[in-house]
PDB file of C-alpha atoms and ligand atoms in Angstrom:
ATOM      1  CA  UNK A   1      72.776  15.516 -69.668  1.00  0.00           C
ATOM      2  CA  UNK A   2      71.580  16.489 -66.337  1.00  0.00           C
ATOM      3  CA  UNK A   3      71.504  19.757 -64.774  1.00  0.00           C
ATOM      4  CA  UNK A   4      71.580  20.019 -60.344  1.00  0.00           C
ATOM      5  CA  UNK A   5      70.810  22.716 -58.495  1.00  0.00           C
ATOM      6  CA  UNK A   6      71.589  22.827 -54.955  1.00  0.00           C
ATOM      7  CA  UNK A   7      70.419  26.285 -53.619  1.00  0.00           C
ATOM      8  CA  UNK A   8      72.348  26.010 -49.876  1.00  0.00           C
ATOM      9  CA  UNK A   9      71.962  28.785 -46.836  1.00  0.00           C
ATOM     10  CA  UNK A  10      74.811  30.501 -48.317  1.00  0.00           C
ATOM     11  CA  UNK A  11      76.107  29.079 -51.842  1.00  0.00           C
ATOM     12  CA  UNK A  12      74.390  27.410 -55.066  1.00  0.00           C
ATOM     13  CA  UNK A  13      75.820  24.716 -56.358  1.00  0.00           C
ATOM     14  CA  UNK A  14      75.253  24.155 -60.012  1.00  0.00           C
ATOM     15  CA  UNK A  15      76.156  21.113 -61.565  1.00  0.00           C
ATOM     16  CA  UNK A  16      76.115  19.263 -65.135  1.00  0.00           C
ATOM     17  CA  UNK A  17      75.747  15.487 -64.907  1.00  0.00           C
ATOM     18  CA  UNK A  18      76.179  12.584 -67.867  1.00  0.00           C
ATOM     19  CA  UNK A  19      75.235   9.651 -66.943  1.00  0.00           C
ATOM     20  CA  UNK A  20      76.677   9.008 -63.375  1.00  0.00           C
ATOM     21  CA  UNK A  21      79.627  11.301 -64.121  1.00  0.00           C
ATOM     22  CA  UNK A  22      79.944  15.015 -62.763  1.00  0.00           C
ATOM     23  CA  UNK A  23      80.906  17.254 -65.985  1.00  0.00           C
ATOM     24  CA  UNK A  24      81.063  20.535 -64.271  1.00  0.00           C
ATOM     25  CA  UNK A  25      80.207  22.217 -60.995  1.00  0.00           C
ATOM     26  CA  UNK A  26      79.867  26.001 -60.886  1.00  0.00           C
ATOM     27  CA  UNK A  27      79.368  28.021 -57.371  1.00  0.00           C
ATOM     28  CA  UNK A  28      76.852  30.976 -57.708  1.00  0.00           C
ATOM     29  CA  UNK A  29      74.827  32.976 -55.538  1.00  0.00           C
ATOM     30  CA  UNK A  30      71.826  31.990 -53.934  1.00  0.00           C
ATOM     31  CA  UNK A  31      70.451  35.422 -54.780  1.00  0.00           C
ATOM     32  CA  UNK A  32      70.784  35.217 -58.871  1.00  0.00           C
ATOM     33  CA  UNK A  33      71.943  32.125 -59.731  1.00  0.00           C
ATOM     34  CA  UNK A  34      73.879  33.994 -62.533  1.00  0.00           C
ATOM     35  CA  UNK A  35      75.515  31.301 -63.917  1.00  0.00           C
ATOM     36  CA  UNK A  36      72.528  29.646 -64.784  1.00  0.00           C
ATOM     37  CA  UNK A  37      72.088  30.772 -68.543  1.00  0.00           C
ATOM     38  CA  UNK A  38      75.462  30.449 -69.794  1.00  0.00           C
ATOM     39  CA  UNK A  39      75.121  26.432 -68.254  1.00  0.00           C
ATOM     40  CA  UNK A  40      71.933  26.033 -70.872  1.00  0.00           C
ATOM     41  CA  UNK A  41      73.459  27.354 -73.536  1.00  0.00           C
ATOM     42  CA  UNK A  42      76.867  25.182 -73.174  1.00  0.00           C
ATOM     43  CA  UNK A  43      75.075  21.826 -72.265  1.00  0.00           C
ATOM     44  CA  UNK A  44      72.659  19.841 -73.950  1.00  0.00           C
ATOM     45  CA  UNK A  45      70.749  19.628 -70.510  1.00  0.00           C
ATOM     46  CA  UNK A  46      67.622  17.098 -71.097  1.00  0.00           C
ATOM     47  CA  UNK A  47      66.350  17.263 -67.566  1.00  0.00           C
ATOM     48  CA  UNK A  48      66.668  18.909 -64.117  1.00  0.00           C
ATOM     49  CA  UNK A  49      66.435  18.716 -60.056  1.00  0.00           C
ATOM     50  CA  UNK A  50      66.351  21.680 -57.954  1.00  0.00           C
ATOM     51  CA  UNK A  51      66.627  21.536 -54.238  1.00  0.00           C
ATOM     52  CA  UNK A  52      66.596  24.291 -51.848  1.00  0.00           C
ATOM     53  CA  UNK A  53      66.591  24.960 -48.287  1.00  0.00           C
ATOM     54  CA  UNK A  54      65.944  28.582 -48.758  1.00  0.00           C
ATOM     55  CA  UNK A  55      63.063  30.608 -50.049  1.00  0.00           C
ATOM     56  CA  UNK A  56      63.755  31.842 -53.416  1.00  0.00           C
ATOM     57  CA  UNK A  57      63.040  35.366 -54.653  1.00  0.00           C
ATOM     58  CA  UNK A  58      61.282  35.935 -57.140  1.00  0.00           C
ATOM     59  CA  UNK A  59      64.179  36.334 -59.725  1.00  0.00           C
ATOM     60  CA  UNK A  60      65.549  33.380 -58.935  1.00  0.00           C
ATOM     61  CA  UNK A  61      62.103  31.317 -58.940  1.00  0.00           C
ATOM     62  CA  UNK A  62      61.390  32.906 -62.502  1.00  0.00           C
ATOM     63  CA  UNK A  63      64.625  31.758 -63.713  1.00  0.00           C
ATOM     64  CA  UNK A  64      63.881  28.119 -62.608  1.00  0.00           C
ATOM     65  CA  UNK A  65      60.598  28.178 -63.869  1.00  0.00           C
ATOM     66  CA  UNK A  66      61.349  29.130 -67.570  1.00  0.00           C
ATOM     67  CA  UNK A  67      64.133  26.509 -67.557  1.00  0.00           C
ATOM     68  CA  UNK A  68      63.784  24.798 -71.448  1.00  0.00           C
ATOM     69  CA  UNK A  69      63.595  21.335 -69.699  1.00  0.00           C
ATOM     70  CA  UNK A  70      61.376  19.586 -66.835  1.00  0.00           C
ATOM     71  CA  UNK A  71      62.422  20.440 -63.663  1.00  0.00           C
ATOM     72  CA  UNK A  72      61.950  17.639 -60.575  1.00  0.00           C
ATOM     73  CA  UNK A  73      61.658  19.415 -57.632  1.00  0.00           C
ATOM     74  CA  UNK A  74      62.823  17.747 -54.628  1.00  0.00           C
ATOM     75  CA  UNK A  75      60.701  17.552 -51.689  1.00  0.00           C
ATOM     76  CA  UNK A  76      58.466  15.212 -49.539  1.00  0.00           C
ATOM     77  CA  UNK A  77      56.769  14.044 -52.544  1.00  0.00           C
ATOM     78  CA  UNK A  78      59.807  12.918 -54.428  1.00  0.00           C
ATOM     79  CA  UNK A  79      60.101   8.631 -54.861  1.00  0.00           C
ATOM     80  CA  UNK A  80      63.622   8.063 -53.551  1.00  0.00           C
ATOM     81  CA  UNK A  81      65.741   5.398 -53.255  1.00  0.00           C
ATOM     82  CA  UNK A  82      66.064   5.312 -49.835  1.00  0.00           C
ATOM     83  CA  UNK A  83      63.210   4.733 -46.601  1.00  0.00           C
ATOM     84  CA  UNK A  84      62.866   8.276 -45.205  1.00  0.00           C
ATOM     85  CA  UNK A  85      61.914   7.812 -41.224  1.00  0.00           C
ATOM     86  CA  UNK A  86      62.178  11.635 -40.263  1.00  0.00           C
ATOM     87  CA  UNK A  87      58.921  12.442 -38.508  1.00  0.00           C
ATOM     88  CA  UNK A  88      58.239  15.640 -40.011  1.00  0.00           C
ATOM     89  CA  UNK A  89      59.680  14.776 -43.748  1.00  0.00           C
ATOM     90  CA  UNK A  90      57.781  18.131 -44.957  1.00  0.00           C
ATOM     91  CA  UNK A  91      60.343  20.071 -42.241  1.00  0.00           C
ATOM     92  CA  UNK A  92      63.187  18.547 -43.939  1.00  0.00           C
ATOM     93  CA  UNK A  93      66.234  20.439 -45.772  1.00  0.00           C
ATOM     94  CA  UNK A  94      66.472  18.168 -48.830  1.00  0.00           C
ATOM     95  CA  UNK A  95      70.011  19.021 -48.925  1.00  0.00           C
ATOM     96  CA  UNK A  96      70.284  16.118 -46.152  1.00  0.00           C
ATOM     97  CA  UNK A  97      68.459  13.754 -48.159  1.00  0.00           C
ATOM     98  CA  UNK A  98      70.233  14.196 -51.291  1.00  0.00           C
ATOM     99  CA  UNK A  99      73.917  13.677 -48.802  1.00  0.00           C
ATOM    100  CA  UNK A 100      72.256  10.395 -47.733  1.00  0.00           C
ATOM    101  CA  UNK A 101      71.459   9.171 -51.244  1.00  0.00           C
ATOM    102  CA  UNK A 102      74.808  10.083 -52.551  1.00  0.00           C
ATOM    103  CA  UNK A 103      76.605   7.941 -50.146  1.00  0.00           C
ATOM    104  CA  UNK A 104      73.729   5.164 -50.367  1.00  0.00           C
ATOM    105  CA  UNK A 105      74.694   4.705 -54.304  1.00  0.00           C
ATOM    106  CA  UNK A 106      78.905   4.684 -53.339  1.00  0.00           C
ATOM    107  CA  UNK A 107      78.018   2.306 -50.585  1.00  0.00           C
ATOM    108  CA  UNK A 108      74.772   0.129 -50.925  1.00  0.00           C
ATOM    109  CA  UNK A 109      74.481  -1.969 -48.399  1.00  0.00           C
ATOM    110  CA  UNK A 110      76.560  -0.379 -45.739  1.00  0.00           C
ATOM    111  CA  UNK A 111      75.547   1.450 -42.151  1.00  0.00           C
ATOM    112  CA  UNK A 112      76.942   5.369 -42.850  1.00  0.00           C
ATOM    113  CA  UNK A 113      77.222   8.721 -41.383  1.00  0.00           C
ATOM    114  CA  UNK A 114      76.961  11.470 -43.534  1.00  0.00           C
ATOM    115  CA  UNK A 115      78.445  14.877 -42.368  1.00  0.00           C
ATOM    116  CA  UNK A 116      77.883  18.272 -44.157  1.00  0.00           C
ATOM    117  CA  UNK A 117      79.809  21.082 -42.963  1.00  0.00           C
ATOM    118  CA  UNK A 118      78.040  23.891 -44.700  1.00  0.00           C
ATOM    119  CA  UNK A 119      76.331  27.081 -43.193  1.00  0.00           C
ATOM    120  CA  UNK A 120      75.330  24.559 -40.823  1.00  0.00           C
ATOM    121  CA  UNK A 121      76.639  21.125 -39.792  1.00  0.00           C
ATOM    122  CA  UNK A 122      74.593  18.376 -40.157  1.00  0.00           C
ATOM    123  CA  UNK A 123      74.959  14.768 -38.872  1.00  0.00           C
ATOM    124  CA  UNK A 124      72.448  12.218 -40.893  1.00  0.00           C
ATOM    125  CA  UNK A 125      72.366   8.082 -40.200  1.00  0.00           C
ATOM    126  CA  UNK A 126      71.423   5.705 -42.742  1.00  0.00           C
ATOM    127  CA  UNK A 127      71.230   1.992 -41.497  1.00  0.00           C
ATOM    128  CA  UNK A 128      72.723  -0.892 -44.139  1.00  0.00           C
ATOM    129  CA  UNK A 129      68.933  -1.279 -44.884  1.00  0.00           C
ATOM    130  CA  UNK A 130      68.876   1.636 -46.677  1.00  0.00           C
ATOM    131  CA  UNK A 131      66.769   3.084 -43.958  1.00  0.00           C
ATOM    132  CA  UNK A 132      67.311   7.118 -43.024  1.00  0.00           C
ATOM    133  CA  UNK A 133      66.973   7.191 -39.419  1.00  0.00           C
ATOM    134  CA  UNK A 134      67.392  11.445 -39.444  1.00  0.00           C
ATOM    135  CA  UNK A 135      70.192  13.331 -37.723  1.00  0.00           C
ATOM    136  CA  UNK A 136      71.571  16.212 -35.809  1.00  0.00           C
ATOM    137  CA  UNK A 137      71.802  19.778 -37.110  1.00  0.00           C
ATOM    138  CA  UNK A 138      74.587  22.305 -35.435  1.00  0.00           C
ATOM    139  CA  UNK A 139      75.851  25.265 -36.243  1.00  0.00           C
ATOM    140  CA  UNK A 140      78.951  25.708 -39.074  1.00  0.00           C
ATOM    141  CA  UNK A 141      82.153  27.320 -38.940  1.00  0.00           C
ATOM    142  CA  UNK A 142      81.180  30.909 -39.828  1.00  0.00           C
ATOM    143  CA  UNK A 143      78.058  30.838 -37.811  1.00  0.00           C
ATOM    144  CA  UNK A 144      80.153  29.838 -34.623  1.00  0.00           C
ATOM    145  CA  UNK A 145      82.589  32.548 -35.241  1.00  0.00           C
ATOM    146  CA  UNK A 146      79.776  35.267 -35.830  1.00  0.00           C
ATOM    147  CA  UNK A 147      77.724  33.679 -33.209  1.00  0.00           C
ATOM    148  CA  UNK A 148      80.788  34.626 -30.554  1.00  0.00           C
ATOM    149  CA  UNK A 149      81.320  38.080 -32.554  1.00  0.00           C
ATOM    150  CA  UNK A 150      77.687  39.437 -32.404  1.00  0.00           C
ATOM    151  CA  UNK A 151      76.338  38.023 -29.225  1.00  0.00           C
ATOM    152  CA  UNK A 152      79.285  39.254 -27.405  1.00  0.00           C
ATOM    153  CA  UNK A 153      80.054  42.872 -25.815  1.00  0.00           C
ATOM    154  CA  UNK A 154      84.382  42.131 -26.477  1.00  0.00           C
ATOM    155  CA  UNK A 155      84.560  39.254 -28.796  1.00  0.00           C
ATOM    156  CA  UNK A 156      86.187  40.233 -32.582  1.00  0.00           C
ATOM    157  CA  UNK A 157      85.254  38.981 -35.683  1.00  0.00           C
ATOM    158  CA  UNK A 158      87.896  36.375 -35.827  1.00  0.00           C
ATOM    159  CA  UNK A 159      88.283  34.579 -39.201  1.00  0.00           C
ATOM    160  CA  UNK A 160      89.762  30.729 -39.850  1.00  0.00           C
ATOM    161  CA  UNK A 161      92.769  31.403 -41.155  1.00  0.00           C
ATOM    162  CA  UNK A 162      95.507  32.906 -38.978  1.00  0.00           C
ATOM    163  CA  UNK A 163      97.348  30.990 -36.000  1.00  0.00           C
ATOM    164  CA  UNK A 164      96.863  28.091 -34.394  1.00  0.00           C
ATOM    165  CA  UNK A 165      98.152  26.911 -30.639  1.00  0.00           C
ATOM    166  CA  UNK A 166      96.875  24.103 -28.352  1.00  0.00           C
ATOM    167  CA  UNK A 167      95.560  26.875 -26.018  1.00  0.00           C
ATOM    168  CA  UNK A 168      94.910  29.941 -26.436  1.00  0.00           C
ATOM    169  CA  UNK A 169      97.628  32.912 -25.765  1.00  0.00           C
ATOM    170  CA  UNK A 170      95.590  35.667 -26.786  1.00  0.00           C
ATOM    171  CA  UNK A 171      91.796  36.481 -27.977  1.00  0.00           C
ATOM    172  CA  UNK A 172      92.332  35.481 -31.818  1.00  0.00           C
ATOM    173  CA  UNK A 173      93.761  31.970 -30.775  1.00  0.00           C
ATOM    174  CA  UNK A 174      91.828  31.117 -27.890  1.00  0.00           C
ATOM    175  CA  UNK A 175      88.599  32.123 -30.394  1.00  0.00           C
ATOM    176  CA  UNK A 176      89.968  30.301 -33.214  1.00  0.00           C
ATOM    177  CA  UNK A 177      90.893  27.231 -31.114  1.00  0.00           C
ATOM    178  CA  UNK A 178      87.651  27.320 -29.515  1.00  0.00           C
ATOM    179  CA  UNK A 179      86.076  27.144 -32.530  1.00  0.00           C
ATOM    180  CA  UNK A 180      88.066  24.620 -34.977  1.00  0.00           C
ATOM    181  CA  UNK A 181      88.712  22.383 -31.617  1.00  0.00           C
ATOM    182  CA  UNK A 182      85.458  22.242 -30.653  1.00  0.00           C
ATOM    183  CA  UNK A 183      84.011  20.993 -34.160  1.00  0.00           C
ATOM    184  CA  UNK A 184      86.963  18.796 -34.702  1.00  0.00           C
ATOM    185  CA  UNK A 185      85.809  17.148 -30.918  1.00  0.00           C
ATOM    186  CA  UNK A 186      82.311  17.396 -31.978  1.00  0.00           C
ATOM    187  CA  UNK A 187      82.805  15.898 -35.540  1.00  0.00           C
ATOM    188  CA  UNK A 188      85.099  12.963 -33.835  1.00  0.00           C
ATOM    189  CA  UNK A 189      82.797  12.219 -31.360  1.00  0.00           C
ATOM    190  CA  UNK A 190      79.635  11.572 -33.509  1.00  0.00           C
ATOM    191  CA  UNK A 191      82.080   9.169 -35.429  1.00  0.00           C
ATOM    192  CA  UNK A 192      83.579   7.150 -32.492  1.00  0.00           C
ATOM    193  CA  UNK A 193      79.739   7.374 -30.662  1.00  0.00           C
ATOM    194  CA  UNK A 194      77.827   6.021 -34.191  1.00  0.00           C
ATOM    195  CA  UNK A 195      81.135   3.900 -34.812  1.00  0.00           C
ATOM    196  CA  UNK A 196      80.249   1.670 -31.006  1.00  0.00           C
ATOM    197  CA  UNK A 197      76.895   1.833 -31.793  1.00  0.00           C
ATOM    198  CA  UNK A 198      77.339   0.398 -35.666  1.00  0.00           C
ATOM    199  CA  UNK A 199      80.993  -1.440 -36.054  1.00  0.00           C
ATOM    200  CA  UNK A 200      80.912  -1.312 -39.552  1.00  0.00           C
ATOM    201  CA  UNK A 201      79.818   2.303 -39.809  1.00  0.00           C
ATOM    202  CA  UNK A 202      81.465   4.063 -42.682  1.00  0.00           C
ATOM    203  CA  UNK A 203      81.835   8.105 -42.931  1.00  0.00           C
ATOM    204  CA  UNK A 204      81.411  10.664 -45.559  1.00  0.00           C
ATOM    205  CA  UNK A 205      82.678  14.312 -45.220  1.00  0.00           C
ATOM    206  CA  UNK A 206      81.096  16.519 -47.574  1.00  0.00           C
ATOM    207  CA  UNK A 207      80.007  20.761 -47.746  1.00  0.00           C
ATOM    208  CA  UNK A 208      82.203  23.629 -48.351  1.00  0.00           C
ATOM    209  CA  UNK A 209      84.143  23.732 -45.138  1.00  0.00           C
ATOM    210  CA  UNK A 210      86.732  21.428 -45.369  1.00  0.00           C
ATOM    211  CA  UNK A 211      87.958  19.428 -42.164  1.00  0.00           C
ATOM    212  CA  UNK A 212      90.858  17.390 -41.923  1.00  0.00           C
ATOM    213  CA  UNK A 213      92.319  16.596 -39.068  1.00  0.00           C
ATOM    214  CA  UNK A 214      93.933  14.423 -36.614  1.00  0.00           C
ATOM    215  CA  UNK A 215      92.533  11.013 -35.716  1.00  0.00           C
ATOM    216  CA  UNK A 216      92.764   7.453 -35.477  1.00  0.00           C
ATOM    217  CA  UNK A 217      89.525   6.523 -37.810  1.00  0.00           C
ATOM    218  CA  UNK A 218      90.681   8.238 -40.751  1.00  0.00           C
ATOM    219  CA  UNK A 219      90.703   4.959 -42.468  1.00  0.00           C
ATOM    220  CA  UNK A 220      86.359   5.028 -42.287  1.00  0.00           C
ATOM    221  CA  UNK A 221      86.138   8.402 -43.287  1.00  0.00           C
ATOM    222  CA  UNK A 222      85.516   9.581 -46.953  1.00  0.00           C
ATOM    223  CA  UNK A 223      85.531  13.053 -48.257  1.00  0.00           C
ATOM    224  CA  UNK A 224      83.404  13.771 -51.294  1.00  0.00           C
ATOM    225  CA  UNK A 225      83.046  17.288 -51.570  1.00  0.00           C
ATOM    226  CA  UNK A 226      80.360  16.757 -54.725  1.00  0.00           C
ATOM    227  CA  UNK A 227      77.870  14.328 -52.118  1.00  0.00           C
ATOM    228  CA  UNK A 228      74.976  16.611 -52.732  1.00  0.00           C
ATOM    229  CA  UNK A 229      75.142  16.742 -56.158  1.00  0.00           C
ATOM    230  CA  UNK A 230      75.578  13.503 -56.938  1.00  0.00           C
ATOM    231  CA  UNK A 231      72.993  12.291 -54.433  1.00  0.00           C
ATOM    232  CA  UNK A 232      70.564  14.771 -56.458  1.00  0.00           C
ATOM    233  CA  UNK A 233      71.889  13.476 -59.838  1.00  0.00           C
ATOM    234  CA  UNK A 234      71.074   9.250 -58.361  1.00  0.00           C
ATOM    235  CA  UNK A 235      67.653  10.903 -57.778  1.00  0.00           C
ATOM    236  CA  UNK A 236      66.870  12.500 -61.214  1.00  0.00           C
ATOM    237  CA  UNK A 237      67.587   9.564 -62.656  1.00  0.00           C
ATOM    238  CA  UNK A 238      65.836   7.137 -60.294  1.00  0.00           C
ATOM    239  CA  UNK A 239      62.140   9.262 -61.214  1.00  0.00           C
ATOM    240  CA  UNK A 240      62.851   9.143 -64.962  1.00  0.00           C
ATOM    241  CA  UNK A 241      59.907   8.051 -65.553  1.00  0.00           C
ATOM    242  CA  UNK A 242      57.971  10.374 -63.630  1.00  0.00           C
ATOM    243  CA  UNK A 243      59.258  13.873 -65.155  1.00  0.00           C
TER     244      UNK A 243
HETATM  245  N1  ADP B   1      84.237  28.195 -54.177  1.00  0.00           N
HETATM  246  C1  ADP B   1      83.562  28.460 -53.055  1.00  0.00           C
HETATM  247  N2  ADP B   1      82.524  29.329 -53.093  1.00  0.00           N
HETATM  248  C2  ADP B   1      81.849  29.610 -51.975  1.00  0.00           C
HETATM  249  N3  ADP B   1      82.113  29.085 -50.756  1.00  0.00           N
HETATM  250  C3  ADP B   1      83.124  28.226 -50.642  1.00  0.00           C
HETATM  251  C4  ADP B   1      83.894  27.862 -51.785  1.00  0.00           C
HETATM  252  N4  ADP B   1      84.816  26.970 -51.363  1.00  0.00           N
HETATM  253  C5  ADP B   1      84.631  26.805 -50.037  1.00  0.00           C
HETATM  254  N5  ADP B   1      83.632  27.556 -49.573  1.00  0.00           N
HETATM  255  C6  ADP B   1      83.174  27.555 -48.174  1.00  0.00           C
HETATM  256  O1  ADP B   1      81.995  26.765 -48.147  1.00  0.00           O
HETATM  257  C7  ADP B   1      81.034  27.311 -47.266  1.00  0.00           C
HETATM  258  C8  ADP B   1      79.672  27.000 -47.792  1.00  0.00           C
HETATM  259  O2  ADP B   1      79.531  25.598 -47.765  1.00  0.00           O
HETATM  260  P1  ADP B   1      78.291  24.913 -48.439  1.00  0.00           P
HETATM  261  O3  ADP B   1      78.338  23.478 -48.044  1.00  0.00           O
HETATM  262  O4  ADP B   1      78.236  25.232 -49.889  1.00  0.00           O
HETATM  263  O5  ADP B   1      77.131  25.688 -47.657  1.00  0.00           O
HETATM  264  P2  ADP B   1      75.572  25.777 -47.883  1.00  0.00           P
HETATM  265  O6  ADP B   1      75.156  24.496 -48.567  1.00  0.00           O
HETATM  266  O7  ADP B   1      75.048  25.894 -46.502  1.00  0.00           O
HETATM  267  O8  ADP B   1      75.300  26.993 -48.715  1.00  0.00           O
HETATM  268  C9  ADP B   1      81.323  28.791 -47.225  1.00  0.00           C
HETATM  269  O9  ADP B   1      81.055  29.250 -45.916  1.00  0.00           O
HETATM  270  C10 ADP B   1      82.812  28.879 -47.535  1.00  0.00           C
HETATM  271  O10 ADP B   1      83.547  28.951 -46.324  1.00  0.00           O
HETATM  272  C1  PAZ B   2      69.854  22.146 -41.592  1.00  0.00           C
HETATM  273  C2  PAZ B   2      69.936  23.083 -42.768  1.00  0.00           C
HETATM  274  C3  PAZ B   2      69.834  24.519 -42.287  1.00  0.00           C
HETATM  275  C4  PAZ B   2      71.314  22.881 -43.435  1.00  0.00           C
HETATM  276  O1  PAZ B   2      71.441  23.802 -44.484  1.00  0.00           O
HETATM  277  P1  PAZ B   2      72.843  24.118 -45.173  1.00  0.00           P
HETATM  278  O2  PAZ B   2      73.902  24.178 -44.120  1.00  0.00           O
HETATM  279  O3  PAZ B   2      73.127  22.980 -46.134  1.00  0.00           O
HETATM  280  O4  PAZ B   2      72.663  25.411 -45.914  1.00  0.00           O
HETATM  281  C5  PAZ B   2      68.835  22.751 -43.834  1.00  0.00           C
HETATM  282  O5  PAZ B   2      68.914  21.421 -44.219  1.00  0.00           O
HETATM  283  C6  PAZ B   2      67.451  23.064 -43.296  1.00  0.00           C
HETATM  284  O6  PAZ B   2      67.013  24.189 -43.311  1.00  0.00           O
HETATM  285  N1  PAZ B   2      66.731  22.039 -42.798  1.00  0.00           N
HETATM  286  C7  PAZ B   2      65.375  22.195 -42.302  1.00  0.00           C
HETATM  287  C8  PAZ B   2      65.189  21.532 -40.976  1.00  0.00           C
HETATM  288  C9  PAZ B   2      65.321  20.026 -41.016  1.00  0.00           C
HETATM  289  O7  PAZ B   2      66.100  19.479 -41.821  1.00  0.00           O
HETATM  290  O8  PAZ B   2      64.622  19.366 -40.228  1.00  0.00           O
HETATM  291  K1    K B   3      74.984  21.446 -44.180  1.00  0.00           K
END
């Protein structure tokens, strides 16, 4: 079995893999990783990926580093089955990598947009080639809604949840509307923009904020919550032989 670590800007994701198939997914803190032990002891885990886009503490980087099987770490160094043409591939956050793979495997062959809507929102092309051209990155959900909060003399700490209205009647909506509108206009136009650009384009959806909403090209769009994971899982097994 394989164990996946995805060590985000605000979550871990912990995952057990067999074969191609996702046996569980835990969420734990990017501070502990608490879960961790009690994974080991219920798996037979052979082998291991970490990624990260944080830097760990020293708990945490302990923990990995006594794990009882070989760890790949995922970085600029890592063989992957995709062409990486990012510039600065030692800047990357692997996370956006590991998206990209995951939707390579579902969809070989095919031009796609991957779209993470995590701490931050990130916007990644990979041509049918299986070329990674690189992407956007733009704030998420929370960080918007703090952004408005903190940087603001008047602005409340307005949260997703609550009511919703076409324009705003009153601070909470107009914030809220602001917000959710803006990255539902954002997230469309990437997708109509790449769509011109690339007529065959296929879209995944994927990261802890989940967006559905209203719009004519919902028939291209795929939402795999898991596209990290398993992208990190395709690459564990693609270097094998090299753990
Ligand atoms: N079970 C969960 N645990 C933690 N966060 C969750 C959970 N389900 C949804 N979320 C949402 O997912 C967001 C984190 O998304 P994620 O893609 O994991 O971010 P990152 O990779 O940047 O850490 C949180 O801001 C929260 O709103
Ligand atoms: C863009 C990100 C902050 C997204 O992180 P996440 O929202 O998944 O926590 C992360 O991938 C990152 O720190 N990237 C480094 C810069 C780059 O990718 O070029
Ligand atoms: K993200």
């Amino acid at each position: 079995m394989n164990l996946i670590i995805d060590i985000g800007n605000t979550v871990a994701k912990i995952a057990v893999f067999k074969d191609k198939d996702i046996v569980e997914v835990f969420y734990d803190s990017n501070q502990t990783l608490e879960n961790l032990p009690d994974i080991c002891a219920k798996y037979a885990v052979e082998k291991a990926i970490a990624a990260t886009v944080i830097d760990l503490n020293e708990q945490v980087s302990a923990q990995l580093a006594c794990l009882p099987v070989p760890l790949l770490w995922l970085n600029e160094t890592t063989s992957l089955p995709v062409e990486n043409l990012y510039e600065t591939p030692e800047t990357l956050g692997y996370d956006r990598m590991a998206a990209v793979v995951g939707a390579c495997e579902q969809f070989p062959g095919k031009d796609i947009l991957v779209i993470d809507a995590g701490t931050c929102i990130t916007y990644e092309f990979v041509d049918a080639a299986g070329r990674y051209h690189g992407g956007n990155i733009s704030p998420g959900v929370q960080m918007r809604f703090k952004a408005l909060h903190e940087l603001t003399g008047r602005l409340p700490l307005v949260s997703r949840e609550g009511r919703r209205l076409p324009l705003g009647k009153d601070t909470d909506t107009a914030m809220r509307e602001g917000v959710l509108k803006g990255m539902e206009y954002e997230i469309s136009g990437y997708i109509m923009a790449m769509k011109h650009k690339y007529p065959e384009l296929l879209v995944f959806l994927t990261g802890g904020d989940d967006f559905s909403f209203d719009t004519n090209l919902k028939s291209i769009i795929f939402a795999d919550r898991f596209l990290v994971l398993k992208g990190l899982n395709r690459i564990l097994n693609y270097n094998n032989d090299r753990i």
